[in-house]
mmCIF file of C-alpha atoms in Angstrom:
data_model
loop_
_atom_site.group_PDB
_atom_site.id
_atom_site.type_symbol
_atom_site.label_atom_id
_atom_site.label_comp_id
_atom_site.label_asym_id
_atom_site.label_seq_id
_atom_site.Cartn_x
_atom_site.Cartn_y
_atom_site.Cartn_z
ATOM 1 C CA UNK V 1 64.874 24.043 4.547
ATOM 2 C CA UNK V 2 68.263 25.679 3.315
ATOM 3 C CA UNK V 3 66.654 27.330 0.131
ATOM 4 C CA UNK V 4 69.514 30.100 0.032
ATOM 5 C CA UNK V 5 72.430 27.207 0.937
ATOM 6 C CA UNK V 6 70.638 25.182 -1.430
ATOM 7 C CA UNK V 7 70.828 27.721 -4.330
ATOM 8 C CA UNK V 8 74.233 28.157 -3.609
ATOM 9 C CA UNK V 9 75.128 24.808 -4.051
ATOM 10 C CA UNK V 10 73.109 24.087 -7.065
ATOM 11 C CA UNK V 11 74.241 26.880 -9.320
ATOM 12 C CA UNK V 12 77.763 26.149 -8.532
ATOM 13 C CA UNK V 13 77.377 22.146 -8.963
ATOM 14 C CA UNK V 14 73.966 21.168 -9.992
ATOM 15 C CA UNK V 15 75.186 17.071 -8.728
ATOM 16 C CA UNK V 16 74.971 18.349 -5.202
ATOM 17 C CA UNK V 17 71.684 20.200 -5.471
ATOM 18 C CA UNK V 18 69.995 16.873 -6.520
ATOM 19 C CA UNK V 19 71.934 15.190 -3.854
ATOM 20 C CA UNK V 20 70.799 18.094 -1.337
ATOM 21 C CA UNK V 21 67.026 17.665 -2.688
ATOM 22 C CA UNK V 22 67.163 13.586 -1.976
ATOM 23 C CA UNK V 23 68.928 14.143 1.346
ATOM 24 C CA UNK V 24 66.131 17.018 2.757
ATOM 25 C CA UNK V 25 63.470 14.757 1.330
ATOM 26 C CA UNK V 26 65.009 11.085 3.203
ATOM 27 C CA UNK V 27 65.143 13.146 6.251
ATOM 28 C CA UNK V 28 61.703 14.284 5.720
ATOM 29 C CA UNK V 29 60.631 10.055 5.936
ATOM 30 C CA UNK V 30 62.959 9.432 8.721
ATOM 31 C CA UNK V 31 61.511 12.546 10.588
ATOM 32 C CA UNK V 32 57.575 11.007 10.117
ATOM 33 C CA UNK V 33 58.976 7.588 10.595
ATOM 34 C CA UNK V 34 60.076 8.493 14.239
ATOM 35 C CA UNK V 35 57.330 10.828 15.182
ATOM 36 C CA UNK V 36 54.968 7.320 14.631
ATOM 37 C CA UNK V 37 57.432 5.398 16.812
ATOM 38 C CA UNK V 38 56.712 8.004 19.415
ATOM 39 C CA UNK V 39 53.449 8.254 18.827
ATOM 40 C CA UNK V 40 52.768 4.596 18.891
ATOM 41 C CA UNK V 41 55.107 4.712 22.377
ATOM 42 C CA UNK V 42 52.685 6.800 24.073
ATOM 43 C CA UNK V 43 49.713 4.901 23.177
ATOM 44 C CA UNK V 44 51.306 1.707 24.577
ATOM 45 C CA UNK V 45 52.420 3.956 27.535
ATOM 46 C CA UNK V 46 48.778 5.202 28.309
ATOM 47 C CA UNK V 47 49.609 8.445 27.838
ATOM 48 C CA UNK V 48 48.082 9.279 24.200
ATOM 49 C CA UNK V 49 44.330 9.568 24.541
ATOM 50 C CA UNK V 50 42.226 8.814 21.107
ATOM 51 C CA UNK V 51 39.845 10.971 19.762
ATOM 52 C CA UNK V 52 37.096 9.708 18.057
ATOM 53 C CA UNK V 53 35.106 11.383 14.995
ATOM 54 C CA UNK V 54 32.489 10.524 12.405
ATOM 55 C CA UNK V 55 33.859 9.331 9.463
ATOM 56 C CA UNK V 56 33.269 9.754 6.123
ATOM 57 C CA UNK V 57 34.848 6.059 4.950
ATOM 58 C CA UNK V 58 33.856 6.274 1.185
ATOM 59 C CA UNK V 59 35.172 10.064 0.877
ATOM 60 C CA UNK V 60 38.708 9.080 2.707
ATOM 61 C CA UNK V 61 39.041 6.248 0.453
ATOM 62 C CA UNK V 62 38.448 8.330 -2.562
ATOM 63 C CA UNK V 63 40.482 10.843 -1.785
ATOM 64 C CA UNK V 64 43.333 8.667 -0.544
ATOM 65 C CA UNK V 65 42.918 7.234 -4.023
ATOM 66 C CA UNK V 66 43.458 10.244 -5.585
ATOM 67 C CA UNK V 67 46.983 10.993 -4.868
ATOM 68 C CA UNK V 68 47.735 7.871 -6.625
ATOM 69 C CA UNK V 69 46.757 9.764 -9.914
ATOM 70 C CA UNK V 70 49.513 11.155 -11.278
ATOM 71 C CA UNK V 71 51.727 7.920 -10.962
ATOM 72 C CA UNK V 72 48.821 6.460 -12.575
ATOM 73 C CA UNK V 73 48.378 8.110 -15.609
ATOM 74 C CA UNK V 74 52.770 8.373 -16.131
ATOM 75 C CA UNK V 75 52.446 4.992 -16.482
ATOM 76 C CA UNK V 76 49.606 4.641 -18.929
ATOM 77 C CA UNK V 77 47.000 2.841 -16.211
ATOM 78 C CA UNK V 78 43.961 3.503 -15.610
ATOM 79 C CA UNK V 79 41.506 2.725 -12.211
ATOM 80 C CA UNK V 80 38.034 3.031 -11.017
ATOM 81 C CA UNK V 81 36.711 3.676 -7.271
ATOM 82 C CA UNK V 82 33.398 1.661 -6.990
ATOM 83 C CA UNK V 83 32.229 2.331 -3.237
ATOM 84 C CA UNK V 84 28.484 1.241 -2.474
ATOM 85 C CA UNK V 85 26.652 2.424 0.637
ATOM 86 C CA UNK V 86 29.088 1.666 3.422
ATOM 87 C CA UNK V 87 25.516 1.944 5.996
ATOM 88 C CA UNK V 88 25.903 -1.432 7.054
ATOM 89 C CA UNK V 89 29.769 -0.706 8.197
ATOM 90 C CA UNK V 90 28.664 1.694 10.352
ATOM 91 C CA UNK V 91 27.495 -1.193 12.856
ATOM 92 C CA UNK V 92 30.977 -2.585 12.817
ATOM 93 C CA UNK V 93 31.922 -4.291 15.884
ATOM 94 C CA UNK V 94 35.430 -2.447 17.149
ATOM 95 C CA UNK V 95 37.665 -4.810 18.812
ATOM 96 C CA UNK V 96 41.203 -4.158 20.318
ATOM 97 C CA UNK V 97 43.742 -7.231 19.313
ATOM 98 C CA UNK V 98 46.492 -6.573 22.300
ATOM 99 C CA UNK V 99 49.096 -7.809 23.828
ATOM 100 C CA UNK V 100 47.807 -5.972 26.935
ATOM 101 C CA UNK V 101 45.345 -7.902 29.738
ATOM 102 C CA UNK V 102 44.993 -6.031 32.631
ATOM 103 C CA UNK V 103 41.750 -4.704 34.181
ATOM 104 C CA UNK V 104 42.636 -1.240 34.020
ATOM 105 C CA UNK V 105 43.894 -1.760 29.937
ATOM 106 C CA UNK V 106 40.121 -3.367 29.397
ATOM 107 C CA UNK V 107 38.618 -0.236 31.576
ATOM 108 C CA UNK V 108 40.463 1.932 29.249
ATOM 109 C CA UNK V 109 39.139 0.098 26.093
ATOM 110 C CA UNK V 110 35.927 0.584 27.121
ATOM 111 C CA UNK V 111 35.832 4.093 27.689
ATOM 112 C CA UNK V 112 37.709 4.800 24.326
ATOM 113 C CA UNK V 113 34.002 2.984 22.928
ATOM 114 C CA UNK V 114 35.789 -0.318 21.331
ATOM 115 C CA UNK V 115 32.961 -3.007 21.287
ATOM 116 C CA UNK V 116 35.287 -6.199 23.163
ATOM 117 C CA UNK V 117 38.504 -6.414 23.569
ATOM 118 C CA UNK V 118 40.914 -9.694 22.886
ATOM 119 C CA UNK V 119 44.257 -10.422 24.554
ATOM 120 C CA UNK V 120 47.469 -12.219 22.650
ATOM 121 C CA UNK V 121 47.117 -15.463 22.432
ATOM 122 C CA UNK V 122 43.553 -15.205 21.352
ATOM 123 C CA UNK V 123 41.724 -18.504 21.216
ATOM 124 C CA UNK V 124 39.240 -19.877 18.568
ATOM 125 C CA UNK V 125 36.685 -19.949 20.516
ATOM 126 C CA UNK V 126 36.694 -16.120 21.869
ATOM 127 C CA UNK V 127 36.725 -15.353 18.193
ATOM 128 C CA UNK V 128 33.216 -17.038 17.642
ATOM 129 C CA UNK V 129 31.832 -15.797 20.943
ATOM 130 C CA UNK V 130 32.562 -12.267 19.767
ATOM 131 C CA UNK V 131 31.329 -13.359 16.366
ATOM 132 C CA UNK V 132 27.675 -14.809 17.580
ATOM 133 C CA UNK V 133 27.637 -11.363 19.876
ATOM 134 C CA UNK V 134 27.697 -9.403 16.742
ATOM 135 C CA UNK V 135 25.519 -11.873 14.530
ATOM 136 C CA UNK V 136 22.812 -11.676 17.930
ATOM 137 C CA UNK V 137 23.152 -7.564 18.116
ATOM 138 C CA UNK V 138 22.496 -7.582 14.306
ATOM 139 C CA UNK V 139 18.920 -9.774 14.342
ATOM 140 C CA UNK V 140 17.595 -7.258 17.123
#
């Protein structure tokens, strides 16, 4: 954005090209920041629909790791990524925490393949049906 106004600025006062750089990169954030209010406003809305893809969990969280590098090593840290065989993740149970109860928002949980679904207040003893359900799936 404004690479010619911005040149123009900074050669003849360098102060307001840094301040031009800081303001282009807050509006940047703010920008994101309200495309995931949006986005999250659709969802709620019903009219996002998820897409769902295989995921390679140990690969994402390496490489999400990774842009952490360079602040690492400026300041003089160092980190290891230890992932084991995520296999037994893969049978994760997938359940939707809402605020939203209505047969058609369980309908739509089920077709978007979450396992159960719980609705705010949630109650101890939902928690430890859905936990024995998973504990039974697992032993067969």
């Amino acid at each position: 954005m404004g690479g010619a106004f911005r040149q123009v600025w900074a050669s003849a006062l360098p102060v307001v090209g840094d301040a031009f750089d800081r303001a282009h990169r807050n509006s940047l954030r703010l920008l994101k920041l309200v495309n995931s209010l949006l986005d999250f406003s659709r969802i709620e809305a019903g009219r996002a629909t998820a897409t769902y893809v295989p995921l390679d969990l140990a690969r994402l969280t390496t490489d999400l790791a990774g842009v952490f590098d360079s602040a690492m090593e400026k300041g003089g840290l160092q980190y290891r990524i230890d992932i084991e065989d995520l296999g037994e993740l893969q049978q994760a149970m997938l359940v939707a925490l809402t605020g939203w109860g209505t047969e058609q928002d369980r309908r739509r949980s089920r077709e978007a393949g979450l396992d159960a679904r719980l609705t705010k207040p949630v109650d101890l003893a939902s928690i430890d049906a859905l936990l024995r359900e998973a504990a039974a799936q697992r032993a067969n």
